[in-house]
Amino acid sequence: MNGAFPKRAPSWRRYLRFWRRDVHADTDDEIRLHLESRVADLVAGGLPREEARTQAIEEFGDVDDVRRELRMIDRGIERRQSHRDVLGALRDDLRYTVRSLARSRGFVIMVVTTMALGLGLNAAMFTFIDEVFFRPPAGVKDPGTVRRVWMTHYRTADDKPFAATHTNYVTYQILQDATSHDAELAVYLTDDAARLGHGESAPTAVAAYTTTNYAHVLGVRVARGRWFADAENRLGAPTPVSVLSEALAQRQHVDVGSKLLVDGAVTTVIGVVGGGFRGPDLDAVGVWLPIAMDTAKAGDGIAWWQSRNGYGLSLISRVATTADESVLAQRMTAALQADQRTQKYGDTLETASFGPVNEARGPGEREATVTVATRLAVVAAIVLIIACANVINLLLARAVLRRRELSIRVALGIARTRLIRLITAETVVLALLAGGAALVAAYWGGTLLRVLLLPDTHWGESPVSWRVVAFTLGASVAAGIVVGVVPAIRASAPSMSNFLRGGDATTRHSSRLRATLVGVQSAFALALLVMSLLFVASLRNVGRVDIGYDAQRLVFAQLRFEQPPPNAKTIRDHAYRELARELTGAPGVEGIALAGFPPMRGFSVAQAFVNGDSIMRLVADHEDFPTFSAVSATYFRTVGTRLVRGRIFTDQPGANEVVIDEHMARVVWHGADPIGQCMRFQKPTNPCYTVVGVVRDAHRDHVIESDERAQYYLPIDNMPIVGWSAGTVIIRAEPAMMPPVMRDVHDRLQRIVPSGEASLKRMSEYLEPDYRPFRLGATLFTAFGVLALIVTLVGIYSTVAYGVEQRTREFSVRAALGATTRDVVRLVVGQELRAVCVGLLAGAAIVIAGGRFVASLLYGIQPTDPRVMAAVAVLLLLAAIAASLGPAWRAGRADPVNALKSE
């Protein structure tokens, strides 16, 4: 190839160079011209042509090497020139866009506001969805190798398996031994209201009691000091040390070596963690303590680290990159089931598995509020679609108003691709402006969603992260391109002849396009408004559920100790009885009762026998075992549970009596009269307790319970089971008198036991988590639905208004030919209503198809309820008529003289 003389490029390649430079052909031409020039000089010097060619090539060197170098140079020049061309074009487009938009400030405000509403809702929802589902915990090393350990339980009271990350310390040790060196497990217990000082006014923080290897498993970086050692975390011999987050250390003005009071224990701060670490959960942990410092007991006299009944510990693991997670899960499951087979009531089907560190993505059941949030994310996307459809209509109308400018540009020879790019650039700039406003909405909206959806969570970071910024900017650019493409294509081919003739700019195709967009907006608006009404109806239905208690009139009083004395149970029981005696007849107090647990806040299970047969066996075909509560005789009148037949037991010592509910009467005695029947507890030979009364069924755990639960009530002063005492005081008062009564109860209880702390809580506060998903659904779906309705109505109004402006000549001609104002109004409104009606039909189809996605969040109503859809359809039709009447009236008042002038 060294002696090869470059050939002339084929002529067809030369003819194509008008489209794009041919670097290869240009390079060969350059080399050939140089060689031919040298050959000509040598021939002029007297050398034969063939010898001249050979000598010229030898002087030139390796042709292939030169060719490659020249092509590289040409490509670099071409690339730099291309970059300069692109940057220059972008600069020109942006300069033109700014000048054009500056002349249409009203249009800019309308478009930016509309898009900012849609983008802001999506950005705010993304802050929550990202934090709950996708954002890895801050400060965790290699979060991709961190896993939660899930246990799926099959032996349950209602025979419904469930998965959970919580377990006991015995199970943790079993699983750690099963994984060997392939995975390291750590366990922790969270207290979301650890008190940092004395008294109720002391600040609180989230505390995590952890094993020593917790920091190693999560890769925690200790900025100052160190993590606690094994010697400081020996079970049964707690050492008072603590590790703080950077935020808490700054807030409390403490550092390594300082003393910090945590829940009554004086601890020495030995470390401060950095890297923004706040734990693997959503709750931002402020202080970490050795798990041996936790003084919780299992309730059966066994220390919690030896008990199998405590399930408050969470498991986190780091799996080796070389390990197979499925094999490890099989080993853990085998170890679990082997241990369960040694237990009397062991769950031999229990399984273990690994899941994502984000708990919401695991196999367990999500919180109802989190599920509501996922549905709201879809709703936010629908609102953005409605907003985009509205903006497209506005852009189409603006393109008609700019038809003179665009026609002149086309006549001057601007390329259609350049015109499309120019118009699309405008929409992208508008979308970016809207994106900036959306980021502000993301911060405020994200903060509001945190408070509304998970109010009990202590958040550690700002809702706006770089991921939220990237999402918002990406969504803004995408929305700008989407809303700009169709108007740009339509506007890039204006009909100059029609414009020069003075005809209307509107065409049948553009009218159909705008009508389609109105139909899309109407369809999605119908779907969102139907969903909002469904949630409102569900909230109303849930509010009407009879739970068996007068929840709005009840308050629970309990006594707490920072450092429980050895006889804390005796002190507490005496204080409760003294408080009940003092409050009897007090102003505003309607009733006082003692109980082991507040209603719907706890229950117990015990072996019970009827006619020598175990109740457990009698109800084996039913979904749950009967549970009992220890209460005083005044309990039923105080909480509002009505007596159906018989009587309430008395407080007389030695009166062995029991009260049951209606469901227990049905499942145990199968319709026979249970009054006077005998029940024995613990052993079939123990003393008989006589059934003296049947009360109305009451809910045991939640406001909404799919199945009735058998319950019975034992006298707290004559319990057949030892070890029971009063755990709470229940006070009944008028809702209006509740604040002064609560203050009076607090002061009395604090006076009776000065060393304790009085804790009071209304029953309605306990039930709030059950009502919250329905309240949130009703509030947020309604807010989003109303917003979608407003955007839709603005779209309808703008469409009709611009359409009327484009058809001014047509309406003038109609007026000249005798059409009345009523005729024109009927024509304009009728055309818009046809598009809306088509959209309503499509919206009904969306509701029917998508109803199953919200069915689980509703109560007492079907997602396809025809009454709701009909009501929303009528509302949208009336709103559409109202939005169309103004422009239609202006069209009906068109001056016939305009038609004559145009002719």
Short mmCIF file of C-alpha atoms in Angstrom, two decimals, residues 190-532:
data_model
loop_
_atom_site.label_atom_id
_atom_site.label_comp_id
_atom_site.label_asym_id
_atom_site.label_seq_id
_atom_site.Cartn_x
_atom_site.Cartn_y
_atom_site.Cartn_z
CA THR A 190 -36.12 1.50 68.77
CA ASP A 191 -37.69 3.85 71.30
CA ASP A 192 -39.17 6.83 69.47
CA ALA A 193 -39.63 8.97 72.60
CA ALA A 194 -36.56 8.53 74.79
CA ARG A 195 -36.48 11.34 77.34
CA LEU A 196 -33.26 13.35 77.59
CA GLY A 197 -33.67 14.74 81.07
CA HIS A 198 -36.15 14.89 83.96
CA GLY A 199 -39.84 15.67 83.76
CA GLU A 200 -42.41 15.81 80.95
CA SER A 201 -40.93 19.04 79.63
CA ALA A 202 -37.58 17.36 78.88
CA PRO A 203 -36.76 16.98 75.16
CA THR A 204 -37.14 13.58 73.54
CA ALA A 205 -35.24 11.79 70.79
CA VAL A 206 -35.34 8.50 68.95
CA ALA A 207 -33.09 6.01 70.74
CA ALA A 208 -31.82 2.71 69.33
CA TYR A 209 -30.64 -0.08 71.63
CA THR A 210 -28.26 -2.16 69.52
CA THR A 211 -25.83 -5.03 69.56
CA THR A 212 -22.14 -4.15 69.42
CA ASN A 213 -21.75 -5.26 65.77
CA TYR A 214 -24.51 -2.87 64.62
CA ALA A 215 -21.96 -0.26 63.57
CA HIS A 216 -19.86 -2.80 61.66
CA VAL A 217 -22.87 -4.28 59.84
CA LEU A 218 -24.03 -0.86 58.62
CA GLY A 219 -20.55 0.55 58.09
CA VAL A 220 -21.13 3.47 60.45
CA ARG A 221 -18.37 6.10 60.45
CA VAL A 222 -17.72 7.46 63.93
CA ALA A 223 -16.53 11.03 63.44
CA ARG A 224 -15.33 11.51 67.02
CA GLY A 225 -14.72 8.97 69.74
CA ARG A 226 -15.70 5.34 69.22
CA TRP A 227 -18.55 2.81 69.21
CA PHE A 228 -19.27 0.81 72.38
CA ALA A 229 -17.39 -2.45 72.93
CA ASP A 230 -18.56 -5.93 73.91
CA ALA A 231 -17.60 -5.32 77.54
CA GLU A 232 -19.99 -2.34 77.59
CA ASN A 233 -22.80 -4.37 76.07
CA ARG A 234 -22.76 -7.52 78.17
CA LEU A 235 -26.30 -8.81 78.68
CA GLY A 236 -27.32 -8.49 82.29
CA ALA A 237 -24.48 -6.11 83.14
CA PRO A 238 -25.25 -2.83 81.33
CA THR A 239 -22.69 -0.07 81.18
CA PRO A 240 -24.15 3.45 80.84
CA VAL A 241 -22.55 4.68 77.59
CA SER A 242 -24.09 6.31 74.53
CA VAL A 243 -23.23 7.31 70.97
CA LEU A 244 -24.93 10.39 69.50
CA SER A 245 -25.76 11.65 66.05
CA GLU A 246 -24.08 14.88 64.97
CA ALA A 247 -27.44 16.67 64.94
CA LEU A 248 -28.35 15.65 68.50
CA ALA A 249 -24.85 16.46 69.81
CA GLN A 250 -25.18 19.97 68.41
CA ARG A 251 -28.73 20.38 69.65
CA GLN A 252 -27.89 19.23 73.19
CA HIS A 253 -24.48 20.99 73.20
CA VAL A 254 -22.65 17.82 74.25
CA ASP A 255 -19.61 16.00 72.91
CA VAL A 256 -17.41 13.00 73.63
CA GLY A 257 -16.88 12.69 77.38
CA SER A 258 -20.06 14.57 78.32
CA LYS A 259 -22.83 13.12 80.49
CA LEU A 260 -26.31 12.68 79.00
CA LEU A 261 -29.44 11.55 80.85
CA VAL A 262 -31.40 9.08 78.69
CA ASP A 263 -34.67 7.72 80.12
CA GLY A 264 -33.42 8.14 83.67
CA ALA A 265 -29.98 6.59 83.08
CA VAL A 266 -26.89 8.81 83.25
CA THR A 267 -24.75 7.84 80.26
CA THR A 268 -21.27 8.86 79.16
CA VAL A 269 -21.06 9.99 75.54
CA ILE A 270 -18.25 7.94 73.97
CA GLY A 271 -18.80 8.76 70.29
CA VAL A 272 -20.48 10.95 67.69
CA VAL A 273 -21.32 9.42 64.30
CA GLY A 274 -20.81 11.31 61.05
CA GLY A 275 -21.75 10.99 57.40
CA GLY A 276 -25.35 11.98 58.09
CA PHE A 277 -26.06 8.51 59.50
CA ARG A 278 -29.45 8.27 61.22
CA GLY A 279 -30.17 4.55 61.20
CA PRO A 280 -31.65 2.19 58.59
CA ASP A 281 -35.26 3.25 59.24
CA LEU A 282 -37.22 6.37 58.36
CA ASP A 283 -37.05 7.47 61.99
CA ALA A 284 -33.94 9.61 62.47
CA VAL A 285 -32.13 8.08 65.45
CA GLY A 286 -30.45 10.56 67.78
CA VAL A 287 -28.79 8.30 70.34
CA TRP A 288 -27.51 4.71 70.21
CA LEU A 289 -27.22 2.68 73.41
CA PRO A 290 -26.01 -0.85 74.24
CA ILE A 291 -28.94 -3.23 73.99
CA ALA A 292 -28.13 -4.49 77.48
CA MET A 293 -29.30 -1.12 78.83
CA ASP A 294 -32.89 -1.78 77.77
CA THR A 295 -34.86 -2.76 80.85
CA ALA A 296 -37.93 -4.09 79.04
CA LYS A 297 -39.22 -7.41 80.33
CA ALA A 298 -41.17 -10.10 78.52
CA GLY A 299 -43.92 -10.04 81.12
CA ASP A 300 -43.48 -13.66 82.19
CA GLY A 301 -40.65 -13.18 84.67
CA ILE A 302 -37.96 -14.05 82.11
CA ALA A 303 -35.41 -11.49 80.91
CA TRP A 304 -36.21 -10.36 77.39
CA TRP A 305 -33.00 -11.82 75.94
CA GLN A 306 -34.12 -15.25 77.17
CA SER A 307 -37.78 -14.98 76.20
CA ARG A 308 -39.44 -16.11 72.99
CA ASN A 309 -42.52 -13.92 73.54
CA GLY A 310 -40.93 -10.53 72.92
CA TYR A 311 -41.06 -9.43 69.26
CA GLY A 312 -39.75 -5.87 69.40
CA LEU A 313 -36.29 -6.45 67.95
CA SER A 314 -35.46 -5.64 64.32
CA LEU A 315 -32.91 -7.60 62.29
CA ILE A 316 -30.47 -6.07 59.81
CA SER A 317 -27.77 -7.95 57.91
CA ARG A 318 -24.84 -7.43 55.60
CA VAL A 319 -24.43 -10.32 53.18
CA ALA A 320 -21.03 -11.22 51.77
CA THR A 321 -20.73 -10.50 48.04
CA THR A 322 -19.66 -14.12 47.44
CA ALA A 323 -22.67 -15.59 49.27
CA ASP A 324 -25.86 -16.86 47.68
CA GLU A 325 -28.80 -15.20 49.45
CA SER A 326 -31.25 -17.97 48.53
CA VAL A 327 -28.95 -20.61 50.06
CA LEU A 328 -28.52 -18.52 53.20
CA ALA A 329 -32.31 -18.10 53.46
CA GLN A 330 -32.76 -21.87 53.20
CA ARG A 331 -30.23 -22.41 56.00
CA MET A 332 -31.94 -19.84 58.23
CA THR A 333 -35.36 -21.36 57.52
CA ALA A 334 -34.11 -24.86 58.37
CA ALA A 335 -32.65 -23.61 61.67
CA LEU A 336 -35.88 -21.76 62.54
CA GLN A 337 -38.12 -24.73 61.83
CA ALA A 338 -35.84 -27.10 63.75
CA ASP A 339 -36.09 -24.82 66.78
CA GLN A 340 -39.86 -24.44 66.42
CA ARG A 341 -40.31 -28.21 66.45
CA THR A 342 -38.92 -28.22 69.99
CA GLN A 343 -41.65 -25.82 71.18
CA LYS A 344 -45.10 -26.88 72.36
CA TYR A 345 -46.93 -24.53 70.01
CA GLY A 346 -44.10 -23.95 67.55
CA ASP A 347 -44.68 -22.59 64.04
CA THR A 348 -43.00 -25.37 62.05
CA LEU A 349 -43.78 -23.58 58.77
CA GLU A 350 -42.01 -20.33 59.67
CA THR A 351 -39.56 -19.14 57.01
CA ALA A 352 -36.76 -16.58 56.84
CA SER A 353 -35.73 -14.48 53.84
CA PHE A 354 -33.72 -11.41 52.90
CA GLY A 355 -35.37 -8.20 51.73
CA PRO A 356 -34.39 -4.66 50.70
CA VAL A 357 -33.11 -2.30 53.36
CA ASN A 358 -36.10 -0.04 52.57
CA GLU A 359 -38.75 -1.74 54.65
CA ALA A 360 -41.66 -0.55 52.46
CA ARG A 361 -40.31 -2.67 49.57
CA GLY A 362 -40.22 -5.84 51.63
CA PRO A 363 -42.78 -8.68 51.64
CA GLY A 364 -44.58 -7.40 54.75
CA GLU A 365 -47.84 -5.50 54.73
CA ARG A 366 -47.33 -1.78 54.21
CA GLU A 367 -48.89 0.89 56.32
CA ALA A 368 -52.20 2.05 54.91
CA THR A 369 -50.91 5.62 54.67
CA VAL A 370 -47.94 4.46 52.56
CA THR A 371 -50.36 2.65 50.24
CA VAL A 372 -52.40 5.85 49.98
CA ALA A 373 -49.20 7.68 49.03
CA THR A 374 -48.49 5.26 46.18
CA ARG A 375 -51.97 5.86 44.80
CA LEU A 376 -51.54 9.60 45.20
CA ALA A 377 -48.36 9.40 43.09
CA VAL A 378 -50.49 8.07 40.22
CA VAL A 379 -53.01 10.84 40.84
CA ALA A 380 -50.24 13.44 40.69
CA ALA A 381 -49.14 12.03 37.33
CA ILE A 382 -52.73 12.33 36.08
CA VAL A 383 -52.86 15.96 37.20
CA LEU A 384 -49.66 16.56 35.21
CA ILE A 385 -51.26 14.97 32.13
CA ILE A 386 -54.27 17.28 32.50
CA ALA A 387 -51.96 20.27 32.89
CA CYS A 388 -49.97 19.25 29.81
CA ALA A 389 -53.14 18.88 27.76
CA ASN A 390 -54.17 22.34 28.87
CA VAL A 391 -50.78 23.80 27.91
CA ILE A 392 -50.90 22.11 24.50
CA ASN A 393 -54.23 23.79 23.85
CA LEU A 394 -52.78 27.14 24.89
CA LEU A 395 -49.77 26.65 22.62
CA LEU A 396 -51.98 25.68 19.68
CA ALA A 397 -54.03 28.81 20.19
CA ARG A 398 -50.90 30.95 20.48
CA ALA A 399 -49.54 29.44 17.28
CA VAL A 400 -52.67 30.62 15.51
CA LEU A 401 -52.15 34.12 16.84
CA ARG A 402 -48.54 34.00 15.56
CA ARG A 403 -49.56 32.77 12.10
CA ARG A 404 -48.33 35.98 10.40
CA GLU A 405 -44.87 35.70 11.95
CA LEU A 406 -44.60 31.96 11.19
CA SER A 407 -45.88 32.42 7.61
CA ILE A 408 -43.25 35.08 6.93
CA ARG A 409 -40.51 32.84 8.32
CA VAL A 410 -41.60 29.97 6.09
CA ALA A 411 -41.77 32.31 3.10
CA LEU A 412 -38.21 33.46 3.81
CA GLY A 413 -37.06 29.86 3.60
CA ILE A 414 -36.51 28.75 7.21
CA ALA A 415 -36.18 24.98 7.42
CA ARG A 416 -39.15 23.19 8.99
CA THR A 417 -36.86 21.30 11.40
CA ARG A 418 -35.38 24.60 12.56
CA LEU A 419 -38.86 26.05 13.09
CA ILE A 420 -39.93 22.99 15.10
CA ARG A 421 -36.78 23.23 17.19
CA LEU A 422 -37.39 26.94 17.77
CA ILE A 423 -40.95 26.46 18.99
CA THR A 424 -40.01 23.42 21.11
CA ALA A 425 -37.25 25.46 22.75
CA GLU A 426 -39.90 27.90 23.96
CA THR A 427 -41.88 25.17 25.68
CA VAL A 428 -38.76 23.69 27.26
CA VAL A 429 -37.82 27.10 28.67
CA LEU A 430 -41.36 27.50 30.02
CA ALA A 431 -41.18 24.03 31.53
CA LEU A 432 -37.85 24.78 33.21
CA LEU A 433 -39.33 27.93 34.71
CA ALA A 434 -42.21 25.80 35.98
CA GLY A 435 -39.67 23.26 37.27
CA GLY A 436 -38.02 25.95 39.37
CA ALA A 437 -41.36 26.76 40.95
CA ALA A 438 -41.98 23.02 41.33
CA LEU A 439 -38.83 22.64 43.45
CA VAL A 440 -40.20 25.20 45.90
CA ALA A 441 -43.48 23.27 45.92
CA ALA A 442 -41.51 20.04 46.43
CA TYR A 443 -39.91 21.41 49.59
CA TRP A 444 -43.10 22.72 51.16
CA GLY A 445 -45.28 19.94 49.77
CA GLY A 446 -42.81 17.23 50.79
CA THR A 447 -42.69 18.60 54.33
CA LEU A 448 -46.49 18.70 54.45
CA LEU A 449 -46.78 15.13 53.14
CA ARG A 450 -44.37 13.93 55.83
CA VAL A 451 -46.56 15.46 58.52
CA LEU A 452 -49.80 14.19 56.99
CA LEU A 453 -48.80 10.68 55.96
CA LEU A 454 -46.35 9.67 58.72
CA PRO A 455 -46.76 12.19 61.53
CA ASP A 456 -45.08 9.97 64.14
CA THR A 457 -41.85 9.66 62.15
CA HIS A 458 -38.84 11.77 63.11
CA TRP A 459 -37.37 12.88 59.78
CA GLY A 460 -33.70 13.67 59.65
CA GLU A 461 -33.07 15.15 56.19
CA SER A 462 -34.55 17.81 53.98
CA PRO A 463 -37.26 16.45 51.65
CA VAL A 464 -35.42 17.93 48.66
CA SER A 465 -32.30 15.96 47.74
CA TRP A 466 -30.24 15.87 44.56
CA ARG A 467 -32.45 12.97 43.44
CA VAL A 468 -35.54 15.17 43.77
CA VAL A 469 -33.82 18.00 41.88
CA ALA A 470 -32.76 15.61 39.10
CA PHE A 471 -36.28 14.15 38.89
CA THR A 472 -37.90 17.58 38.74
CA LEU A 473 -35.55 18.90 36.06
CA GLY A 474 -35.90 15.69 34.03
CA ALA A 475 -39.68 15.78 34.32
CA SER A 476 -39.68 19.47 33.35
CA VAL A 477 -37.62 18.89 30.19
CA ALA A 478 -39.69 15.84 29.26
CA ALA A 479 -42.95 17.72 29.81
CA GLY A 480 -41.63 20.67 27.82
CA ILE A 481 -40.76 18.44 24.86
CA VAL A 482 -44.07 16.55 25.05
CA VAL A 483 -46.24 19.65 25.16
CA GLY A 484 -44.15 21.41 22.51
CA VAL A 485 -43.87 18.77 19.80
CA VAL A 486 -47.48 18.73 18.60
CA PRO A 487 -47.94 22.54 18.54
CA ALA A 488 -44.52 22.90 16.91
CA ILE A 489 -45.39 20.47 14.11
CA ARG A 490 -48.75 22.15 13.58
CA ALA A 491 -47.27 25.64 13.64
CA SER A 492 -44.34 24.78 11.36
CA ALA A 493 -46.63 24.35 8.35
CA PRO A 494 -48.94 27.39 8.38
CA SER A 495 -51.25 27.95 5.45
CA MET A 496 -49.93 31.21 3.98
CA SER A 497 -52.48 31.31 1.22
CA ASN A 498 -55.34 30.99 3.65
CA PHE A 499 -53.81 33.69 5.84
CA LEU A 500 -53.21 36.07 2.89
CA ARG A 501 -56.82 35.61 1.82
CA GLY A 502 -57.89 36.77 5.27
CA GLY A 503 -59.58 33.47 6.05
CA ASP A 504 -59.88 31.91 9.46
CA ALA A 505 -56.81 30.18 10.73
CA THR A 506 -58.74 27.36 12.25
CA THR A 507 -58.98 24.05 10.46
CA ARG A 508 -61.04 20.98 11.01
CA HIS A 509 -57.93 19.06 12.02
CA SER A 510 -56.85 21.60 14.66
CA SER A 511 -60.40 21.80 16.03
CA ARG A 512 -60.51 18.03 16.38
CA LEU A 513 -57.15 18.06 18.12
CA ARG A 514 -58.23 20.65 20.65
CA ALA A 515 -61.52 18.81 21.23
CA THR A 516 -59.55 15.61 21.85
CA LEU A 517 -57.41 17.37 24.43
CA VAL A 518 -60.52 18.69 26.17
CA GLY A 519 -61.87 15.15 26.20
CA VAL A 520 -58.65 13.86 27.76
CA GLN A 521 -58.82 16.49 30.48
CA SER A 522 -62.48 15.69 31.17
CA ALA A 523 -61.79 11.97 31.35
CA PHE A 524 -59.05 12.24 33.93
CA ALA A 525 -60.89 14.93 35.88
CA LEU A 526 -63.88 12.59 36.14
CA ALA A 527 -61.64 9.76 37.38
CA LEU A 528 -60.00 11.93 40.06
CA LEU A 529 -63.26 13.46 41.28
CA VAL A 530 -64.87 10.02 41.48
CA MET A 531 -61.95 8.79 43.58
CA SER A 532 -62.22 11.80 45.87
#
